[in-house]
Tab-separated table of C-alpha atoms and ligand atoms in Angstrom:
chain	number	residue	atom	x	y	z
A	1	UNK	CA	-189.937	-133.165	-144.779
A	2	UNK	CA	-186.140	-132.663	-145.884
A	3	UNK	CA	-186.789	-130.695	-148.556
A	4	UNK	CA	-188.244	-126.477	-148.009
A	5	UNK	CA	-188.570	-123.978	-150.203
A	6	UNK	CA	-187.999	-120.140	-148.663
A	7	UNK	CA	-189.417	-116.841	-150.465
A	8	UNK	CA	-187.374	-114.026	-149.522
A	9	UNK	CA	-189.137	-110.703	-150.276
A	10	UNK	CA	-186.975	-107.120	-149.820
A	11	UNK	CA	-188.964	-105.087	-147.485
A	12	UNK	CA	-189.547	-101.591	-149.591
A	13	UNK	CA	-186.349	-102.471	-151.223
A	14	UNK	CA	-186.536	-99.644	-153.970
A	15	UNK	CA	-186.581	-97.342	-151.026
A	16	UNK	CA	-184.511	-99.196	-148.663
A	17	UNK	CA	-181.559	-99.304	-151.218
A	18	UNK	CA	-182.115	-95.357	-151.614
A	19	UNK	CA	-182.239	-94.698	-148.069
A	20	UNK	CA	-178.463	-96.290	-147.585
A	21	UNK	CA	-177.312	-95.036	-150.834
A	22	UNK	CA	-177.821	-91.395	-149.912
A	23	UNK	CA	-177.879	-91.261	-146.272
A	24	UNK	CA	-181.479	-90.493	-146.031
A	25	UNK	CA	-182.770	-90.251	-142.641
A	26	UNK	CA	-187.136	-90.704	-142.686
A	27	UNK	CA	-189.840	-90.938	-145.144
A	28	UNK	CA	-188.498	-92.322	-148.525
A	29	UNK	CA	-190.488	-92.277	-152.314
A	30	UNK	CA	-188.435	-93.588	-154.987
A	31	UNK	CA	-190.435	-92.103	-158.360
A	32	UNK	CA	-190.792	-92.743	-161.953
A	33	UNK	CA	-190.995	-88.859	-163.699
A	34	UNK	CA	-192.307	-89.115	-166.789
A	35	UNK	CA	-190.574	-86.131	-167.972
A	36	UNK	CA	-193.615	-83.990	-169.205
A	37	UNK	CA	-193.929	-81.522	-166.186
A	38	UNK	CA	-191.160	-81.587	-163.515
A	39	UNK	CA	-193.401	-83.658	-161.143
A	40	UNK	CA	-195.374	-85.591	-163.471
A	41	UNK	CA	-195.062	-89.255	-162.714
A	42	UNK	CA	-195.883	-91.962	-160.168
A	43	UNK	CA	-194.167	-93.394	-157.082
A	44	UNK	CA	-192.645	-96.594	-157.643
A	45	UNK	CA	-192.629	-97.486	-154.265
A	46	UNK	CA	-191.638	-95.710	-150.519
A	47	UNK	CA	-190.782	-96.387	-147.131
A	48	UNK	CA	-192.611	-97.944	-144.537
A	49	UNK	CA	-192.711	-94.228	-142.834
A	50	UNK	CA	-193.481	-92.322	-146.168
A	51	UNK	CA	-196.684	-95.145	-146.448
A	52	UNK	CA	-197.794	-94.302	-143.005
A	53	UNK	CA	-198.440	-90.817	-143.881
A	54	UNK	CA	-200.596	-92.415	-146.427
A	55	UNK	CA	-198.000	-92.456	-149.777
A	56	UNK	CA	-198.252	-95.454	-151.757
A	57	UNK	CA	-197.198	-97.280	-155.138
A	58	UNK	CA	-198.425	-95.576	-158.036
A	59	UNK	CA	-199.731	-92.471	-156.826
A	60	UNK	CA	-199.172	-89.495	-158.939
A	61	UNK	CA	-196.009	-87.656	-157.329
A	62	UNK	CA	-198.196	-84.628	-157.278
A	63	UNK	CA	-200.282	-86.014	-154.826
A	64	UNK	CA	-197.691	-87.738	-153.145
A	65	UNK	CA	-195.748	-84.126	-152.701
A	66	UNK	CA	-198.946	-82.803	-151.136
A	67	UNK	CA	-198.774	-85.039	-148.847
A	68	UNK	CA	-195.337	-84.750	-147.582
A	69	UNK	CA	-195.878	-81.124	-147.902
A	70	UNK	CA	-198.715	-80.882	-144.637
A	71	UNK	CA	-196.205	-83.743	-142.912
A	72	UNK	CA	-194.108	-82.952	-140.131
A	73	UNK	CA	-190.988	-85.324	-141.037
A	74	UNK	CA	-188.799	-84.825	-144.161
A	75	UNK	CA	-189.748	-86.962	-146.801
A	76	UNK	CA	-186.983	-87.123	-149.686
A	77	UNK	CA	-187.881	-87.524	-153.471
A	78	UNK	CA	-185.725	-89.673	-155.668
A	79	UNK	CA	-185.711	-90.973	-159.221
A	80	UNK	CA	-185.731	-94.362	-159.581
A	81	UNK	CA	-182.564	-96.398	-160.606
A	82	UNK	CA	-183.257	-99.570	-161.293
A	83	UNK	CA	-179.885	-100.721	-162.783
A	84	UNK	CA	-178.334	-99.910	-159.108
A	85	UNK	CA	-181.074	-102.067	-157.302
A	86	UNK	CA	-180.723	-104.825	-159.753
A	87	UNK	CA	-176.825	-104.653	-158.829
A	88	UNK	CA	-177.735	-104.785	-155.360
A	89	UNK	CA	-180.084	-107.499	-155.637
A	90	UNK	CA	-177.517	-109.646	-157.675
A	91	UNK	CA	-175.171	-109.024	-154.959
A	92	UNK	CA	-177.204	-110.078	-152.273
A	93	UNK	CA	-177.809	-113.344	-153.804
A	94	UNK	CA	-174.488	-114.009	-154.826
A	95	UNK	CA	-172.936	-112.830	-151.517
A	96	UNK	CA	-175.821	-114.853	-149.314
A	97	UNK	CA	-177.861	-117.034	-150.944
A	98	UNK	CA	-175.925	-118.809	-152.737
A	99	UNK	CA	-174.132	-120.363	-149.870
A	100	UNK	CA	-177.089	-121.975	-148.646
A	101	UNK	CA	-178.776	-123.636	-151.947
A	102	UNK	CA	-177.980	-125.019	-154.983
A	103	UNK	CA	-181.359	-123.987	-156.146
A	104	UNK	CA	-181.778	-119.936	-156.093
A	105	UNK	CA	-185.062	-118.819	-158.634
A	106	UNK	CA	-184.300	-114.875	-159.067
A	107	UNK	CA	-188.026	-114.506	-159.410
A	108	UNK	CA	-188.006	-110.554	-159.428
A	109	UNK	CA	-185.993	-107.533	-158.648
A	110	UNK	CA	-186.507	-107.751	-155.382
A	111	UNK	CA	-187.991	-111.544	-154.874
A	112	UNK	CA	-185.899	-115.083	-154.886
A	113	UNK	CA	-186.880	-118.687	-154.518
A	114	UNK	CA	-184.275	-120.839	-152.363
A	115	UNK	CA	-184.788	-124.509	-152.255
A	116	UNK	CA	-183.067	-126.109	-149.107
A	117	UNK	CA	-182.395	-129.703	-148.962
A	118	UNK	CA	-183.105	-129.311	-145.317
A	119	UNK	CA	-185.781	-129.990	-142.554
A	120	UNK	CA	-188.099	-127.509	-141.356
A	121	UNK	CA	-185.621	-126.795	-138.431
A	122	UNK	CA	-182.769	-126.252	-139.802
A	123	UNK	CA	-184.596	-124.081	-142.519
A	124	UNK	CA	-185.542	-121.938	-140.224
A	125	UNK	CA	-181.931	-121.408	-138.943
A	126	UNK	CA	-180.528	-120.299	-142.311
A	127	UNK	CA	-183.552	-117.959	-143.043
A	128	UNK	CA	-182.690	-116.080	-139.854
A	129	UNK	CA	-178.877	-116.055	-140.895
A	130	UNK	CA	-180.077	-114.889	-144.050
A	131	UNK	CA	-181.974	-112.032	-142.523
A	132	UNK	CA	-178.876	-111.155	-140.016
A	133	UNK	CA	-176.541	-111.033	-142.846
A	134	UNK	CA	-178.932	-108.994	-145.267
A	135	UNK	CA	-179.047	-106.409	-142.360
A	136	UNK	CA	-175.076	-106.589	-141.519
A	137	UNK	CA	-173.853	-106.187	-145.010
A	138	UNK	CA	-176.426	-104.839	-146.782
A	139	UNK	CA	-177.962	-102.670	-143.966
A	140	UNK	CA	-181.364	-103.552	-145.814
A	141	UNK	CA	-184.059	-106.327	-144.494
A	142	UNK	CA	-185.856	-108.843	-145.724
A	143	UNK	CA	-189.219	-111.456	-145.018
A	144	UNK	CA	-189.401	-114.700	-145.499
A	145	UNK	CA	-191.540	-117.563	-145.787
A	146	UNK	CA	-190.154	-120.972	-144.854
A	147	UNK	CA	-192.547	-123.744	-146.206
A	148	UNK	CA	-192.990	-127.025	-148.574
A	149	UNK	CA	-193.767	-125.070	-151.716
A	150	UNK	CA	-193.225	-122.113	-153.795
A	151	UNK	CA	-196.535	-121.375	-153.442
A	152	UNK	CA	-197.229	-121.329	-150.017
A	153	UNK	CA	-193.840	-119.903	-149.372
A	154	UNK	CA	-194.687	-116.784	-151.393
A	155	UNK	CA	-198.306	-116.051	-149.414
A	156	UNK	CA	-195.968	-116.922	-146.221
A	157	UNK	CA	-193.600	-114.229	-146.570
A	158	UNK	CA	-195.618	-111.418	-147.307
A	159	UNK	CA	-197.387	-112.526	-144.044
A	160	UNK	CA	-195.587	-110.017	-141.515
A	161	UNK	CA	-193.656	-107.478	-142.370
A	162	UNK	CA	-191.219	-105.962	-142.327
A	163	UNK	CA	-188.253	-108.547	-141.097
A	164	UNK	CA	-190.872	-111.101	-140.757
A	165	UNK	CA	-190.320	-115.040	-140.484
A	166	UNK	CA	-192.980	-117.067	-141.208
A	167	UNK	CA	-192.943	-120.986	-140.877
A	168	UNK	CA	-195.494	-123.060	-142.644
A	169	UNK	CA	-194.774	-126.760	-141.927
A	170	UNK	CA	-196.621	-129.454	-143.708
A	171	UNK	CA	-199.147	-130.180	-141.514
A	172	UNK	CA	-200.433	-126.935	-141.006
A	173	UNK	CA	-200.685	-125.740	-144.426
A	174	UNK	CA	-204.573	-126.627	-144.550
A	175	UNK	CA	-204.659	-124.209	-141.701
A	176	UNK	CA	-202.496	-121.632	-142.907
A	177	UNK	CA	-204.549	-121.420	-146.326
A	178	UNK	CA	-208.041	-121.298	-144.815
A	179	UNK	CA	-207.063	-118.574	-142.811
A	180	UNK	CA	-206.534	-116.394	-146.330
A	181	UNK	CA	-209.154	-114.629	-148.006
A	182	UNK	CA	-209.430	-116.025	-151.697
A	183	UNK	CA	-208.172	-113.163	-152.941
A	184	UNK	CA	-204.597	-113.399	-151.536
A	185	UNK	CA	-203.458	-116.088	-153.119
A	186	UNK	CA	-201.490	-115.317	-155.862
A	187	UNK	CA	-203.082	-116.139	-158.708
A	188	UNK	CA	-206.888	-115.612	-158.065
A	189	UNK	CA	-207.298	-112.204	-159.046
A	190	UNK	CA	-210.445	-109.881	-158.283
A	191	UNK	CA	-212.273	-111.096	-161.250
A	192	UNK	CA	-211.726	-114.953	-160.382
A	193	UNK	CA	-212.801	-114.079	-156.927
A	194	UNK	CA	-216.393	-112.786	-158.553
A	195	UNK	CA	-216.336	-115.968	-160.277
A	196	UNK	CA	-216.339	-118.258	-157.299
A	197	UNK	CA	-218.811	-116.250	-155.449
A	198	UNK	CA	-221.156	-116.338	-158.050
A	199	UNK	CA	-220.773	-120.322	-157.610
A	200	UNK	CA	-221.345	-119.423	-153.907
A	201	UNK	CA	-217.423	-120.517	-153.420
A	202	UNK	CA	-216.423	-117.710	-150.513
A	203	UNK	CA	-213.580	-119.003	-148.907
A	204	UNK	CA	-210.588	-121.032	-149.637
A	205	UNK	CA	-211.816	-123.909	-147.605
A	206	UNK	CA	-215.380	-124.073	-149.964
A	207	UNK	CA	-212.829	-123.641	-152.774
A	208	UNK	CA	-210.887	-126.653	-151.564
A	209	UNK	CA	-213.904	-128.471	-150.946
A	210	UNK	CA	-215.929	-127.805	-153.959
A	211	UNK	CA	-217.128	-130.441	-156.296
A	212	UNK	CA	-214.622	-130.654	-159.433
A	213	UNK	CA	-217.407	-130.612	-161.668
A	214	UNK	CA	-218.279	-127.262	-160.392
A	215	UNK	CA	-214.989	-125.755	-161.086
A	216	UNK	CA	-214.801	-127.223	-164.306
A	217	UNK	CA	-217.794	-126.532	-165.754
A	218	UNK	CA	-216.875	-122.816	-164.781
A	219	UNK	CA	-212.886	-122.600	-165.173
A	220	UNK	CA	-211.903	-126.055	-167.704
A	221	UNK	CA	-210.832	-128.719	-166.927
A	222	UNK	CA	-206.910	-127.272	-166.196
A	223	UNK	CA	-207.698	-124.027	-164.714
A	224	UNK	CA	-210.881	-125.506	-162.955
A	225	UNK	CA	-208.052	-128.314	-160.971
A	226	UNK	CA	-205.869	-125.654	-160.514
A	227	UNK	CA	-207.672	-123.628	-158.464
A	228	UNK	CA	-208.800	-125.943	-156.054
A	229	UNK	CA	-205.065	-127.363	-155.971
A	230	UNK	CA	-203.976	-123.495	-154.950
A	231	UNK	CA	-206.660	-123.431	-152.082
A	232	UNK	CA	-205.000	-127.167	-150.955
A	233	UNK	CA	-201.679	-125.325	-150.860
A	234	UNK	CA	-200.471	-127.389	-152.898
A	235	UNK	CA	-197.934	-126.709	-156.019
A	236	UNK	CA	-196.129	-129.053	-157.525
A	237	UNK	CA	-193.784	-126.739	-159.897
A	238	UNK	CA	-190.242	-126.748	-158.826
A	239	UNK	CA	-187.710	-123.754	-157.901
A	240	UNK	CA	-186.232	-122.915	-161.316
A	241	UNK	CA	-182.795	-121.545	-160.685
A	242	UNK	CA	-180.740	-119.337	-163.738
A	243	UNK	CA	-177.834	-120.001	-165.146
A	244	UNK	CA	-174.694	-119.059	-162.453
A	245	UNK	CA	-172.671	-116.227	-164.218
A	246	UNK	CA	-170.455	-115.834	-160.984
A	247	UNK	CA	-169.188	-117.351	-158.230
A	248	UNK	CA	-168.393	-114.973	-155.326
A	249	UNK	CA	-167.294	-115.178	-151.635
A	250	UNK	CA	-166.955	-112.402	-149.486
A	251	UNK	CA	-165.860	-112.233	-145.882
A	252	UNK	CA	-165.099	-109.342	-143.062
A	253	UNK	CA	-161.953	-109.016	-141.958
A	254	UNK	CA	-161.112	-109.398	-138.098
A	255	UNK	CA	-159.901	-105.755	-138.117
A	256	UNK	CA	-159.917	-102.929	-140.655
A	257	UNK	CA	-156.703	-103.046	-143.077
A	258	UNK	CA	-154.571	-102.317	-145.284
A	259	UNK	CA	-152.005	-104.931	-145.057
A	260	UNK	CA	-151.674	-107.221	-148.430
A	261	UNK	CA	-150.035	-109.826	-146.081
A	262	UNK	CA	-152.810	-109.854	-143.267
A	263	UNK	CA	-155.493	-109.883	-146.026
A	264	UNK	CA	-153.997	-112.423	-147.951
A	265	UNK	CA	-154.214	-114.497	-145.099
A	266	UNK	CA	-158.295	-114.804	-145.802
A	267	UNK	CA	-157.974	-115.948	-149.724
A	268	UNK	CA	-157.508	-120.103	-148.460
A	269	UNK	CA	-160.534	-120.260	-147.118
A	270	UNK	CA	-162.296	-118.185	-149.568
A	271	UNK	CA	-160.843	-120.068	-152.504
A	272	UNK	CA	-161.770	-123.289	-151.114
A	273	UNK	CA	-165.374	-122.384	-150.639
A	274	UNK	CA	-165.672	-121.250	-154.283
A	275	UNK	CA	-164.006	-123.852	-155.587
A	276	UNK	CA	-166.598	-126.683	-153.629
A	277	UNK	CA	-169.247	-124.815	-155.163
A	278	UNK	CA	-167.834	-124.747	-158.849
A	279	UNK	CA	-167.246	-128.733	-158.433
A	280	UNK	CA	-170.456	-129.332	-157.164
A	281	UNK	CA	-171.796	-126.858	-159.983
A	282	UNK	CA	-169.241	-129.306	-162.616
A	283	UNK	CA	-167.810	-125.549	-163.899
A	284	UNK	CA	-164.798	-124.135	-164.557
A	285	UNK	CA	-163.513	-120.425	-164.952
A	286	UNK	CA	-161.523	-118.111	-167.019
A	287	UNK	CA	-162.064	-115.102	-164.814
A	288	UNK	CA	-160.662	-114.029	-161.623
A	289	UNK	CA	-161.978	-110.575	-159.314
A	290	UNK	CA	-160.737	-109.027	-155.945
A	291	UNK	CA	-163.584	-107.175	-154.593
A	292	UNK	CA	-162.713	-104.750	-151.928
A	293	UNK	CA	-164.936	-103.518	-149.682
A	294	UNK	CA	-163.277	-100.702	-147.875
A	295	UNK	CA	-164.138	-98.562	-144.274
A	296	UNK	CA	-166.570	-96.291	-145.879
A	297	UNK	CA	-168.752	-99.464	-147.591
A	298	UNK	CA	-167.350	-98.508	-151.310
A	299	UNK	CA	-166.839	-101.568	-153.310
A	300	UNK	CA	-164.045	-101.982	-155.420
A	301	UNK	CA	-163.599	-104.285	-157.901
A	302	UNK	CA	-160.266	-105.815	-160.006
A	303	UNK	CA	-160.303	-108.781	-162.573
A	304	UNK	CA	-157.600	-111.412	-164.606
A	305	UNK	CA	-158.870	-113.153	-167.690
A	306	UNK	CA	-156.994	-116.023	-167.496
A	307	UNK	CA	-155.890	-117.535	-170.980
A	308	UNK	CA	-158.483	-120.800	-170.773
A	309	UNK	CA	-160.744	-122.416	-168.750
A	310	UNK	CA	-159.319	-124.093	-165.364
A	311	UNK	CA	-160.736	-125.411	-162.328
A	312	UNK	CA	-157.966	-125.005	-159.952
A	313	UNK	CA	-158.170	-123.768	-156.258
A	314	UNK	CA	-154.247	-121.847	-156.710
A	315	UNK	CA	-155.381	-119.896	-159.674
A	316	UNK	CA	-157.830	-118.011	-157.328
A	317	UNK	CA	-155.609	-117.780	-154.979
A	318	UNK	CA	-152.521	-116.579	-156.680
A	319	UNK	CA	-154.696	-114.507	-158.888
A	320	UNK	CA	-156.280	-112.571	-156.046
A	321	UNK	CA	-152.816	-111.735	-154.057
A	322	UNK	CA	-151.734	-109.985	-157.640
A	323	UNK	CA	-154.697	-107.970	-158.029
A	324	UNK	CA	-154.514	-107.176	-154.340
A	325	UNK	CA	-151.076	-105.902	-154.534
A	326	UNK	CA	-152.049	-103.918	-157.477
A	327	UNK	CA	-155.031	-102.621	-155.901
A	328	UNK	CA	-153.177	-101.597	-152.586
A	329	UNK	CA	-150.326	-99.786	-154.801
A	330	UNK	CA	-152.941	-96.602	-155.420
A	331	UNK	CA	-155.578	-97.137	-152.548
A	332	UNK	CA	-155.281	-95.046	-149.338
A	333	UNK	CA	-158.391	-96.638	-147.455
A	334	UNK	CA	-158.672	-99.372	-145.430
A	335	UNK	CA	-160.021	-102.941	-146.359
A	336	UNK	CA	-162.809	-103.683	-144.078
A	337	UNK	CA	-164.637	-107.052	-146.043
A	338	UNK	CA	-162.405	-108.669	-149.067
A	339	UNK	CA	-163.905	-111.355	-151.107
A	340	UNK	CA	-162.615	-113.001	-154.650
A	341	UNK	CA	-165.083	-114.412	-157.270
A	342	UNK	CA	-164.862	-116.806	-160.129
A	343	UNK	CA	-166.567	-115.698	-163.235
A	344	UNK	CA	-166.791	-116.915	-167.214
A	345	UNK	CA	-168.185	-120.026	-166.113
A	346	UNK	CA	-168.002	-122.907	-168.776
A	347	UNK	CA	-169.131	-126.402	-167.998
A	348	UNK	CA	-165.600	-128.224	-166.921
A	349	UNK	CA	-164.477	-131.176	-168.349
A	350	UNK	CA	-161.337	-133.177	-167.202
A	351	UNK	CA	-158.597	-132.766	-169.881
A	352	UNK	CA	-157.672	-136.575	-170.090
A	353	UNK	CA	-161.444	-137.704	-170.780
A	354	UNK	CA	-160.814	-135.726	-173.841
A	355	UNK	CA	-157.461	-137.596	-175.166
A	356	UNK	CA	-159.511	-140.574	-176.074
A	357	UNK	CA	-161.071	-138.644	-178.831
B	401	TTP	P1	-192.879	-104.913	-153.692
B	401	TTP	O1	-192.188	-106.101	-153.161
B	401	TTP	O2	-194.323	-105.017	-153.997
B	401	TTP	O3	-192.726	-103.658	-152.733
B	401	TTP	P2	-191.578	-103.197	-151.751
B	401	TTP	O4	-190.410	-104.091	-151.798
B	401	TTP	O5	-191.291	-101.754	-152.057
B	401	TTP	O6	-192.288	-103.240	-150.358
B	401	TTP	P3	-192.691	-104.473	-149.455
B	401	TTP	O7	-191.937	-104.266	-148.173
B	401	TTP	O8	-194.159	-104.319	-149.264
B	401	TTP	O9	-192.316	-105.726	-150.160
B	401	TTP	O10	-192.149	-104.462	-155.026
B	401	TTP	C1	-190.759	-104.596	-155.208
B	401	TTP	C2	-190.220	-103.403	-155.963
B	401	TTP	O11	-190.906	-103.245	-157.197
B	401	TTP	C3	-190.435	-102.094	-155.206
B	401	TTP	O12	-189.390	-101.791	-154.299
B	401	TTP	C4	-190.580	-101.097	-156.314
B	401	TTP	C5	-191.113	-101.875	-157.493
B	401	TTP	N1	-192.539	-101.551	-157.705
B	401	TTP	C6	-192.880	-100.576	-158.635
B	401	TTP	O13	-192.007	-100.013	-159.307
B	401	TTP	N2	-194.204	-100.269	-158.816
B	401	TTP	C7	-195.208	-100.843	-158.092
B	401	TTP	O14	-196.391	-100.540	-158.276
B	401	TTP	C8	-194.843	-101.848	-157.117
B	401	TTP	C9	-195.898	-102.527	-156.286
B	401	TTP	C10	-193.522	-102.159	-156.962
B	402	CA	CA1	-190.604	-106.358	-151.540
């Protein structure tokens, strides 16, 4: 197999997110108020320590207070935000993922889809770089599933938690599924479950076995073939990746700074790596950023609109040591990580192809 497909889930990432954000020490519930009462509402989601006292996703935040109220830790409220996660999630997958696949499927706030032209091995090296550099620069963790498909790779990550790792390789995916109870693979809900036991189908190896007839008669024809394809562990649909808005590097400097020519020294290498991805992406750009991470993990950002579309390594250089000067003139941190992005992507054609017109 040279060809995985990883599921990386955020561990309690509403609450995670909330927890660095605000310095929170303990038990976490981010909550949706509804606005009627001051504590009407329901918790979006909380820490692993606010669940072990027994709080959980979409309880009422009544309850959930009453709860923390007989606890003996803290547990801190907070009102959900999901325009900051969604930032922080974009970030993540712009800073990380996207230097290990050409294939990254945003699948949900807090969910993404990597294909990796890679074997099982070396998969399994990148998803535990991935996890180290979630936790370095994000201070947040993640679990993922490293297997042949999206759908066995989605089952696999939710497997252990939270910083889990789980490997399913080819040859043990028959295993891996019979080991589940129907009703955790996503897509066979409660109901379908009471469907297939009224067939006497209750497991996912009788579901993999069953006569196609069977399933059917009961299901159709497509959902019928489905089903038994999902017991198999076997999906055929491929990792769907959106549109690239941005192209972004970012890298920590050997020492804290403030020193335009020591931090210029890192824009090369940065530019270069951007650049490979834009021409392996076939784009070009019309916008340059500086983003500035500095000792107390604010980020900073400064952008150039250039006047068209180029694809050319020295405009992200020389771009980025002008907005760095600029943004050293009036900044009396330091620079701890420094990174420069390419954004406005257009599909980039060479100039002289278009002459012949
Ligand atoms: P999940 O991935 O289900 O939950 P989680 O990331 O908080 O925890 P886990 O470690 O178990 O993965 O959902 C992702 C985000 O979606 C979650 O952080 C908050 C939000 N969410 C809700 O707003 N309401 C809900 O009922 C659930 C389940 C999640
Ligand atoms: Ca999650």
């Amino acid at each position: 197999m040279t060809n995985t497909v990883l599921h990386i889930d955020m561990d309690a990432f509403y609450a995670s997110v909330e927890k660095n954000r605000k310095e929170l020490e303990g038990a976490v519930v981010v909550c949706v108020y509804s606005g009627r009462t001051e504590d009407s509402g329901a918790v979006s989601t909380c820490s692993y320590e606010a669940r072990e006292l027994g709080i959980h996703a979409a309880m009422p935040i009544t309850r959930a207070k009453d709860i923390a109220e007989n606890a003996d830790e803290d547990v801190h409220f907070v009102g959900m935000d999901k325009e900051y996660y969604r930032s922080v999630s974009n970030r993540i997958s712009d800073e990380i993922y996207d230097k290990y696949s050409e294939s990254i499927e945003q699948a949900s706030i807090d969910e993404a889809y990597l294909k990796l032209n890679e074997d099982v091995d070396k998969s399994i090296e990148i998803a535990e770089d991935i996890q180290k550099q979630v936790r370095e620069e994000f201070q947040l963790t993640c679990s993922i599933g490293v297997t042949p498909n999206k759908l066995v790779a989605k089952i696999a990550s939710d497997r252990e938690k939270p910083e889990g790792l789980t490997t399913v390789r080819e040859d043990e995916v028959e295993d891996f599924m019979y080991g589940l109870e129907l009703g955790e693979i996503h897509g066979i809900g409660d109901r379908t479950v009471e469907r297939l036991e009224e067939l006497d189908i209750n497991s996912v190896e009788e579901l993999a076995e069953a006569e196609n007839a069977l399933l059917v008669e009961e299901f159709g024809e497509k959902q019928g073939l489905k089903l038994k394809e999902k017991a198999e562990g076997k999906d055929s649909s491929s990792v769907k990746p959106q549109e690239q808005k941005q192209i972004t590097r970012i890298t920590t400097l050997g020492e804290n700074s403030s020193i335009p020519k020591y931090i210029k020294k890192y824009f090369p290498e940065l530019a270069e790596e951007i650049m490979e991805k834009a021409e392996e992406k076939g784009v070009g750009f019309r916008k340059v950023s500086l983003i500035v991470i500095d000792d107390e993990i604010q980020m900073h950002t400064r952008s150039t609109t250039l006047k068209s579309h180029v694809q050319d390594q020295k405009e992200i250089i020389e771009n980025g040591e002008a907005l760095l000067e600029e943004f050293l003139e009036d900044f009396s941190g330091q620079v701890r990580r420094i990174g420069l992005r390419i954004a406005d992507l257009k599909e980039f054609e060479d100039q002289s192809n278009l002459t012949e017109f």
